[in-house]
Amino acid sequence: MRQLEHLIDLDDYKKADWDAIVSLAQDIVKDPAAYSQRCSGKIMATLFYEPSTRTQMSFQTAMLRLGGGLIGFDNPSVSSVAKGENLKDTTKVVSNYADILVIRNPMEGSAKAAALTAGCPVINAGDGGHLHPTQTLTDMLTLKMEKGRLDDLKIGVCGDLVNGRTVHSLLKALSCYKKNEFTLISTKELRLPDYIKDIITERGCKYREVFSIEDAIEDLDMLYMTRIQRERFASMEEYERQKNVFVLDNAKMSKARSDMIVLHPLPRVDEIASEVDADPRALYFKQANYGVFVRMALIICMLEDRIHSAPLLKGGIPEGKACANPKCITHTEPYLPHSFRQTGAALECEYCDSKL
Ligand code: NCD
C-alpha cells in the first residue's frame, strides 16, 4: 500500500510542492466556482483540542466550498477524550470515518503522533508552540498576491518568537527562498529558539535581532506581528512582564515605507492598535481570507495525491532515551516510540525537534 501523505511540517515536502499549492490557490482566487464540486463525496474531520477561529473555520469553509462534508469537534470535553481516550485511538477511529483529518493539539509533535496511526492523510493545524504549516501557506499566498514574490524580501517578525508556532514555520519556509533577510524583534526572554536560527543560517539567509519595532521598521518589506502566547507561559507573572512590550501604532507606521505590508496570523490582542486597521498597508484581515483559498488548494493536492511527503520517522529509536522537552507529545502518549535524528553531534527528537 502507498504510504499516506501528511502535512506535518512543510520541510517534509519539496519547495516546488509549496509553490504548486500557492499557485493552485492563486488560480482558485481567480475562479472559485470552478472548484465547487472538486471534493464532492469526501469528508474532512477537524479535531481541535485547542481554541481556534480562523484555522478551524477556514478549513471548514474550504472543504464546504469544494463540495465536501465535515465532521469533528472543537471542544474535546464533549468527545471521548473527556473519558480518557488517548490520541492514538481517537485518530484511528475518526480517520476511518473521514478522508482527511485536520488536527490542532497543545502538545508539540502531536500531529506527527496522530499521523503514525491515522488511516487517512493528516494536516497539522498547530501542535503547541512548535509548528503551524498551513498558516505559513496562507502567509506565502498573501506575499505572492500582495508583493508578487517570496524572495528578496526584508522581513521583520515581532512578538513572542519563542512560543509562536506561526513564526517558526514561516521562518523555516521563507529561508528557503533566495536573498530573504530577517529582523527578529522580541524581548530577550522571547527570542527565537536557536534551532530555528541555525536553520535560517544553514539555508543561506541572514538574520539580526533587535529589541524594538523602531529599530527595524524603516527598511522592511513586510512586518509580521504576533501575539504574546499567554497560554504557553509557565506563570502569569512572567506573561504580565512580557505583554504590551511591542505595540504597532500609527506613529510607528509613519516611519515605515509606503509599500511595507503588515501581516498578523490573528487573533490580535494589544500588539496592533486599532487605528492601524485603516492603513492600506494593514493586510491582516485580507490575509485571513487568503487562508480559505490556500486550504482549498492544499486539500485538493492531498486528496488527489499530487504531493509526496517524506516518511514520518526517519531517525533511530535508541534504547532508553527519552525527549527532554516536557511539552513533547511523547510524555503524554507514552506508547509512542521515541525517535531521534542525528544532527551534527546532537540528537533531535523527531516529534518536537528539541535537542536531547
Ligand atoms: C495562530 C495560532 O493558533 O498559532 N492563529 C492562527 O492559527 N491563525 C496565532 C496565535 O494564536 O497567536
Tab-separated table of C-alpha atoms and ligand atoms in Angstrom:
chain	number	residue	atom	x	y	z
A	1	MET	CA	0.000	0.000	0.000
A	2	ARG	CA	1.183	3.515	-0.800
A	3	GLN	CA	2.426	5.461	2.181
A	4	LEU	CA	-0.076	8.133	3.188
A	5	GLU	CA	0.922	11.720	2.608
A	6	HIS	CA	0.578	14.032	5.584
A	7	LEU	CA	1.314	17.713	6.160
A	8	ILE	CA	3.102	17.878	9.493
A	9	ASP	CA	5.959	20.237	8.615
A	10	LEU	CA	6.498	21.982	5.260
A	11	ASP	CA	10.057	20.627	5.391
A	12	ASP	CA	8.624	17.182	4.579
A	13	TYR	CA	7.848	18.471	1.088
A	14	LYS	CA	9.915	19.900	-1.714
A	15	LYS	CA	9.843	23.663	-2.233
A	16	ALA	CA	8.342	23.007	-5.674
A	17	ASP	CA	5.327	21.457	-3.904
A	18	TRP	CA	4.744	24.575	-1.775
A	19	ASP	CA	4.961	26.662	-4.925
A	20	ALA	CA	2.456	24.347	-6.636
A	21	ILE	CA	-0.022	24.703	-3.738
A	22	VAL	CA	0.334	28.506	-3.706
A	23	SER	CA	-0.011	28.646	-7.481
A	24	LEU	CA	-3.173	26.485	-7.416
A	25	ALA	CA	-4.512	28.790	-4.666
A	26	GLN	CA	-3.920	31.771	-6.956
A	27	ASP	CA	-5.981	30.027	-9.657
A	28	ILE	CA	-8.761	29.347	-7.135
A	29	VAL	CA	-8.794	33.033	-6.100
A	30	LYS	CA	-9.490	33.905	-9.753
A	31	ASP	CA	-12.338	31.427	-10.222
A	32	PRO	CA	-13.515	29.693	-7.023
A	33	ALA	CA	-16.719	28.426	-8.665
A	34	ALA	CA	-14.669	26.190	-10.965
A	35	TYR	CA	-13.645	24.145	-7.912
A	36	SER	CA	-17.027	23.927	-6.210
A	37	GLN	CA	-17.500	20.162	-6.729
A	38	ARG	CA	-13.852	19.140	-6.666
A	39	CYS	CA	-14.155	17.229	-3.372
A	40	SER	CA	-17.777	16.192	-3.509
A	41	GLY	CA	-18.343	12.947	-1.616
A	42	LYS	CA	-15.230	13.491	0.526
A	43	ILE	CA	-15.301	14.095	4.279
A	44	MET	CA	-12.934	16.162	6.389
A	45	ALA	CA	-12.596	15.628	10.161
A	46	THR	CA	-11.415	18.582	12.240
A	47	LEU	CA	-10.127	17.589	15.687
A	48	PHE	CA	-9.412	20.762	17.641
A	49	TYR	CA	-8.082	20.209	21.159
A	50	GLU	CA	-7.177	23.925	21.429
A	51	PRO	CA	-9.152	27.130	20.726
A	52	SER	CA	-9.310	28.318	17.126
A	53	THR	CA	-11.383	30.654	14.989
A	54	ARG	CA	-9.641	31.195	11.651
A	55	THR	CA	-7.776	27.944	11.197
A	56	GLN	CA	-10.738	25.742	12.004
A	57	MET	CA	-13.350	27.782	10.187
A	58	SER	CA	-11.190	28.400	7.138
A	59	PHE	CA	-10.562	24.649	6.823
A	60	GLN	CA	-14.277	24.002	7.178
A	61	THR	CA	-15.160	26.739	4.687
A	62	ALA	CA	-12.531	25.404	2.276
A	63	MET	CA	-13.989	21.886	2.389
A	64	LEU	CA	-17.570	23.137	2.006
A	65	ARG	CA	-16.556	25.349	-0.937
A	66	LEU	CA	-15.022	22.263	-2.572
A	67	GLY	CA	-18.324	20.402	-2.193
A	68	GLY	CA	-17.134	18.123	0.631
A	69	GLY	CA	-18.603	17.360	4.070
A	70	LEU	CA	-17.415	17.822	7.644
A	71	ILE	CA	-17.268	16.010	10.970
A	72	GLY	CA	-15.256	16.760	14.113
A	73	PHE	CA	-15.064	18.513	17.458
A	74	ASP	CA	-13.808	21.874	18.633
A	75	ASN	CA	-14.159	21.077	22.293
A	76	PRO	CA	-12.582	17.776	23.317
A	77	SER	CA	-14.500	17.823	26.601
A	78	VAL	CA	-17.642	16.805	24.713
A	79	SER	CA	-15.866	13.899	22.967
A	80	SER	CA	-14.484	10.634	24.374
A	81	VAL	CA	-11.239	12.493	25.090
A	82	ALA	CA	-13.032	13.570	28.291
A	83	LYS	CA	-13.358	9.872	29.214
A	84	GLY	CA	-9.602	9.413	28.907
A	85	GLU	CA	-9.277	8.208	25.311
A	86	ASN	CA	-5.743	8.632	24.000
A	87	LEU	CA	-4.746	10.402	20.792
A	88	LYS	CA	-3.965	7.159	19.003
A	89	ASP	CA	-7.421	5.630	19.494
A	90	THR	CA	-9.302	8.839	18.630
A	91	THR	CA	-7.221	9.288	15.489
A	92	LYS	CA	-7.532	5.655	14.418
A	93	VAL	CA	-11.319	5.696	14.674
A	94	VAL	CA	-12.020	9.170	13.236
A	95	SER	CA	-9.593	8.709	10.345
A	96	ASN	CA	-11.692	5.744	9.236
A	97	TYR	CA	-14.792	7.948	9.119
A	98	ALA	CA	-13.047	10.685	7.118
A	99	ASP	CA	-10.875	11.092	4.013
A	100	ILE	CA	-8.668	13.753	5.531
A	101	LEU	CA	-8.039	14.795	9.124
A	102	VAL	CA	-7.047	18.225	10.459
A	103	ILE	CA	-5.700	18.318	13.991
A	104	ARG	CA	-4.736	21.021	16.484
A	105	ASN	CA	-3.397	19.933	19.862
A	106	PRO	CA	-1.388	21.710	22.592
A	107	MET	CA	1.410	19.121	22.698
A	108	GLU	CA	4.456	19.571	20.445
A	109	GLY	CA	4.735	16.773	17.895
A	110	SER	CA	1.078	15.741	18.338
A	111	ALA	CA	0.206	15.920	14.625
A	112	LYS	CA	3.083	13.609	13.744
A	113	ALA	CA	1.998	11.244	16.506
A	114	ALA	CA	-1.573	11.247	15.133
A	115	ALA	CA	-0.309	10.595	11.601
A	116	LEU	CA	1.537	7.472	12.783
A	117	THR	CA	-1.751	5.666	13.380
A	118	ALA	CA	-4.175	7.514	11.098
A	119	GLY	CA	-5.879	5.705	8.254
A	120	CYS	CA	-6.088	8.909	6.159
A	121	PRO	CA	-3.881	11.955	5.478
A	122	VAL	CA	-3.323	14.229	8.488
A	123	ILE	CA	-2.814	18.004	8.396
A	124	ASN	CA	-1.099	19.780	11.289
A	125	ALA	CA	-3.226	22.784	12.245
A	126	GLY	CA	-0.858	23.734	15.086
A	127	ASP	CA	1.000	21.487	17.546
A	128	GLY	CA	1.588	23.505	20.701
A	129	GLY	CA	4.295	26.144	20.313
A	130	HIS	CA	6.034	24.092	17.616
A	131	LEU	CA	4.721	24.462	14.028
A	132	HIS	CA	1.750	25.730	12.017
A	133	PRO	CA	2.434	24.921	8.352
A	134	THR	CA	-0.960	25.918	6.924
A	135	GLN	CA	-0.674	29.403	8.417
A	136	THR	CA	2.633	29.631	6.567
A	137	LEU	CA	0.971	28.614	3.300
A	138	THR	CA	-1.558	31.388	3.988
A	139	ASP	CA	1.278	33.860	4.589
A	140	MET	CA	3.038	32.731	1.409
A	141	LEU	CA	-0.111	33.193	-0.681
A	142	THR	CA	-0.560	36.654	0.849
A	143	LEU	CA	3.022	37.622	-0.025
A	144	LYS	CA	2.647	36.263	-3.549
A	145	MET	CA	-0.627	38.127	-4.114
A	146	GLU	CA	0.406	41.375	-2.449
A	147	LYS	CA	4.165	41.654	-3.081
A	148	GLY	CA	4.385	39.387	-6.135
A	149	ARG	CA	7.287	37.337	-4.788
A	150	LEU	CA	8.600	35.138	-1.977
A	151	ASP	CA	12.283	36.007	-2.343
A	152	ASP	CA	14.465	39.081	-1.930
A	153	LEU	CA	12.333	40.392	0.933
A	154	LYS	CA	13.278	42.227	4.115
A	155	ILE	CA	11.064	40.622	6.717
A	156	GLY	CA	10.525	41.708	10.318
A	157	VAL	CA	8.888	39.303	12.777
A	158	CYS	CA	7.813	40.728	16.093
A	159	GLY	CA	6.458	39.426	19.398
A	160	ASP	CA	6.579	36.018	21.021
A	161	LEU	CA	9.211	34.352	18.867
A	162	VAL	CA	9.913	31.578	21.339
A	163	ASN	CA	6.336	30.244	21.559
A	164	GLY	CA	4.903	31.465	18.246
A	165	ARG	CA	4.443	28.413	16.037
A	166	THR	CA	3.406	30.556	13.064
A	167	VAL	CA	6.765	32.321	13.160
A	168	HIS	CA	8.699	29.041	13.374
A	169	SER	CA	7.037	27.603	10.279
A	170	LEU	CA	7.243	30.906	8.401
A	171	LEU	CA	10.961	31.470	9.008
A	172	LYS	CA	11.824	27.875	8.110
A	173	ALA	CA	9.948	28.195	4.813
A	174	LEU	CA	10.994	31.695	3.775
A	175	SER	CA	14.652	30.946	4.459
A	176	CYS	CA	14.446	28.514	1.502
A	177	TYR	CA	13.946	31.473	-0.861
A	178	LYS	CA	16.939	33.466	-2.040
A	179	LYS	CA	18.033	36.792	-0.572
A	180	ASN	CA	15.416	36.986	2.168
A	181	GLU	CA	16.674	38.824	5.254
A	182	PHE	CA	15.045	38.570	8.657
A	183	THR	CA	14.893	41.027	11.534
A	184	LEU	CA	13.799	39.287	14.726
A	185	ILE	CA	12.089	41.725	17.104
A	186	SER	CA	11.437	40.398	20.612
A	187	THR	CA	12.465	40.734	24.236
A	188	LYS	CA	15.471	38.712	25.429
A	189	GLU	CA	13.100	36.223	27.079
A	190	LEU	CA	11.007	35.703	23.939
A	191	ARG	CA	13.842	35.247	21.438
A	192	LEU	CA	13.573	32.788	18.577
A	193	PRO	CA	14.765	29.265	19.528
A	194	ASP	CA	18.345	28.511	18.482
A	195	TYR	CA	17.349	25.582	16.305
A	196	ILE	CA	15.328	27.866	14.013
A	197	LYS	CA	18.196	30.380	13.860
A	198	ASP	CA	20.522	27.528	12.850
A	199	ILE	CA	18.101	26.529	10.076
A	200	ILE	CA	17.964	30.126	8.739
A	201	THR	CA	21.765	30.249	8.581
A	202	GLU	CA	22.119	26.747	7.084
A	203	ARG	CA	19.692	27.748	4.335
A	204	GLY	CA	21.849	30.718	3.418
A	205	CYS	CA	19.783	33.612	4.820
A	206	LYS	CA	20.809	36.373	7.197
A	207	TYR	CA	19.073	37.458	10.375
A	208	ARG	CA	19.619	40.083	13.055
A	209	GLU	CA	17.989	40.502	16.454
A	210	VAL	CA	16.667	43.834	17.734
A	211	PHE	CA	14.624	44.827	20.763
A	212	SER	CA	12.263	47.484	19.398
A	213	ILE	CA	9.998	47.967	16.385
A	214	GLU	CA	11.529	51.411	15.763
A	215	ASP	CA	14.946	49.800	15.246
A	216	ALA	CA	13.630	47.800	12.305
A	217	ILE	CA	10.560	49.288	10.685
A	218	GLU	CA	12.133	51.812	8.270
A	219	ASP	CA	13.658	49.248	5.960
A	220	LEU	CA	11.090	46.402	5.846
A	221	ASP	CA	9.015	44.933	3.006
A	222	MET	CA	6.834	43.075	5.482
A	223	LEU	CA	6.271	43.298	9.240
A	224	TYR	CA	4.791	40.136	10.757
A	225	MET	CA	3.275	40.928	14.148
A	226	THR	CA	2.381	38.175	16.631
A	227	ARG	CA	0.538	37.864	19.927
A	228	ILE	CA	2.320	37.079	23.196
A	229	GLN	CA	1.169	33.474	23.713
A	230	ARG	CA	-0.285	33.681	27.214
A	231	GLU	CA	-1.295	30.008	27.318
A	232	ARG	CA	2.309	28.831	26.780
A	233	PHE	CA	3.811	30.670	29.790
A	234	ALA	CA	4.777	28.784	32.938
A	235	SER	CA	3.434	31.608	35.161
A	236	MET	CA	1.064	34.564	34.803
A	237	GLU	CA	3.698	36.875	36.368
A	238	GLU	CA	6.054	36.108	33.507
A	239	TYR	CA	3.296	36.753	30.955
A	240	GLU	CA	2.413	40.086	32.629
A	241	ARG	CA	6.059	41.164	32.278
A	242	GLN	CA	6.076	40.382	28.553
A	243	LYS	CA	2.676	41.597	27.398
A	244	ASN	CA	2.299	45.017	25.748
A	245	VAL	CA	6.054	45.449	25.219
A	246	PHE	CA	5.512	45.722	21.453
A	247	VAL	CA	2.615	47.776	20.140
A	248	LEU	CA	2.406	48.832	16.500
A	249	ASP	CA	0.581	52.161	16.155
A	250	ASN	CA	0.241	54.917	13.568
A	251	ALA	CA	3.265	56.792	14.911
A	252	LYS	CA	5.476	53.760	14.214
A	253	MET	CA	3.754	53.115	10.866
A	254	SER	CA	4.665	56.664	9.797
A	255	LYS	CA	8.329	55.589	9.793
A	256	ALA	CA	7.721	52.603	7.505
A	257	ARG	CA	7.975	52.531	3.725
A	258	SER	CA	4.816	53.242	1.740
A	259	ASP	CA	4.926	49.700	0.287
A	260	MET	CA	5.611	47.835	3.542
A	261	ILE	CA	2.801	45.429	4.416
A	262	VAL	CA	1.722	44.384	7.922
A	263	LEU	CA	0.635	40.779	8.445
A	264	HIS	CA	-0.560	39.023	11.603
A	265	PRO	CA	-1.862	35.427	11.875
A	266	LEU	CA	-4.516	36.756	14.308
A	267	PRO	CA	-6.001	36.787	16.900
A	268	ARG	CA	-4.647	40.199	17.842
A	269	VAL	CA	-4.663	41.216	21.493
A	270	ASP	CA	-2.988	44.628	22.022
A	271	GLU	CA	0.057	44.384	19.763
A	272	ILE	CA	-1.547	46.319	16.891
A	273	ALA	CA	-3.525	49.434	17.820
A	274	SER	CA	-6.972	49.518	16.175
A	275	GLU	CA	-6.069	52.803	14.488
A	276	VAL	CA	-3.664	50.875	12.223
A	277	ASP	CA	-6.560	48.891	10.676
A	278	ALA	CA	-7.449	51.831	8.436
A	279	ASP	CA	-3.923	51.999	7.000
A	280	PRO	CA	-3.915	50.442	3.487
A	281	ARG	CA	-0.700	48.615	4.407
A	282	ALA	CA	-2.514	46.663	7.176
A	283	LEU	CA	-3.364	43.418	5.397
A	284	TYR	CA	-4.104	41.006	8.245
A	285	PHE	CA	-7.832	40.677	7.548
A	286	LYS	CA	-7.186	40.118	3.850
A	287	GLN	CA	-4.548	37.552	4.873
A	288	ALA	CA	-7.199	35.639	6.876
A	289	ASN	CA	-9.358	35.488	3.720
A	290	TYR	CA	-6.493	34.096	1.662
A	291	GLY	CA	-6.360	31.249	4.213
A	292	VAL	CA	-9.512	29.714	2.725
A	293	PHE	CA	-8.099	29.629	-0.820
A	294	VAL	CA	-4.774	28.131	0.167
A	295	ARG	CA	-6.506	25.471	2.259
A	296	MET	CA	-8.754	24.624	-0.710
A	297	ALA	CA	-5.598	24.143	-2.768
A	298	LEU	CA	-3.955	22.043	-0.075
A	299	ILE	CA	-6.988	19.772	0.346
A	300	ILE	CA	-7.138	19.200	-3.432
A	301	CYS	CA	-3.415	18.397	-3.604
A	302	MET	CA	-3.587	15.986	-0.689
A	303	LEU	CA	-6.772	14.206	-1.731
A	304	GLU	CA	-5.687	13.955	-5.357
A	305	ASP	CA	-2.239	12.664	-4.463
A	306	ARG	CA	-0.375	15.492	-6.111
A	307	ILE	CA	2.274	15.967	-3.434
A	308	HIS	CA	4.582	13.491	-1.774
A	309	SER	CA	5.913	13.921	1.740
A	310	ALA	CA	8.908	12.345	3.440
A	311	PRO	CA	8.436	9.363	5.828
A	312	LEU	CA	7.226	10.352	9.303
A	313	LEU	CA	10.033	8.823	11.357
A	314	LYS	CA	13.390	8.627	9.640
A	315	GLY	CA	15.778	8.507	12.579
A	316	GLY	CA	16.824	5.825	15.028
A	317	ILE	CA	14.946	4.598	18.076
A	318	PRO	CA	17.712	4.369	20.684
A	319	GLU	CA	17.129	2.155	23.711
A	320	GLY	CA	16.409	4.003	26.963
A	321	LYS	CA	16.479	7.580	25.587
A	322	ALA	CA	13.543	9.964	26.084
A	323	CYS	CA	12.864	13.502	24.862
A	324	ALA	CA	13.799	16.142	27.445
A	325	ASN	CA	11.152	18.665	26.326
A	326	PRO	CA	8.251	18.480	28.826
A	327	LYS	CA	5.853	19.797	26.150
A	328	CYS	CA	6.634	16.913	23.778
A	329	ILE	CA	3.756	14.575	22.925
A	330	THR	CA	5.900	11.540	23.840
A	331	HIS	CA	5.326	12.403	27.525
A	332	THR	CA	1.519	12.379	27.411
A	333	GLU	CA	1.204	9.485	24.921
A	334	PRO	CA	3.691	7.002	26.425
A	335	TYR	CA	3.088	4.222	23.838
A	336	LEU	CA	4.841	6.346	21.159
A	337	PRO	CA	8.266	5.088	20.048
A	338	HIS	CA	10.931	7.696	20.939
A	339	SER	CA	12.745	8.594	17.759
A	340	PHE	CA	15.765	10.840	17.224
A	341	ARG	CA	17.686	12.084	14.221
A	342	GLN	CA	21.421	12.764	14.385
A	343	THR	CA	22.201	16.422	13.581
A	344	GLY	CA	25.933	17.099	13.879
A	345	ALA	CA	26.903	15.943	17.354
A	346	ALA	CA	23.352	16.258	18.711
A	347	LEU	CA	20.296	14.023	18.736
A	348	GLU	CA	16.988	15.763	17.918
A	349	CYS	CA	13.552	14.447	18.830
A	350	GLU	CA	11.643	13.680	15.634
A	351	TYR	CA	8.329	14.788	17.126
A	352	CYS	CA	9.164	18.211	18.618
A	353	ASP	CA	12.647	18.926	17.126
A	354	SER	CA	14.203	19.676	20.516
A	355	LYS	CA	17.808	18.616	21.144
A	356	LEU	CA	18.485	15.822	23.618
B	1	NCD	C1	-2.232	31.461	15.442
B	1	NCD	C2	-2.091	30.126	16.134
B	1	NCD	O1	-3.076	29.488	16.503
B	1	NCD	O2	-0.947	29.732	16.300
B	1	NCD	N1	-3.505	31.732	14.951
B	1	NCD	C3	-3.930	31.175	13.793
B	1	NCD	O3	-3.867	29.995	13.607
B	1	NCD	N2	-4.382	31.986	12.849
B	1	NCD	C4	-1.616	32.573	16.178
B	1	NCD	C5	-1.943	32.762	17.622
B	1	NCD	O4	-2.742	32.047	18.219
B	1	NCD	O5	-1.371	33.682	18.177
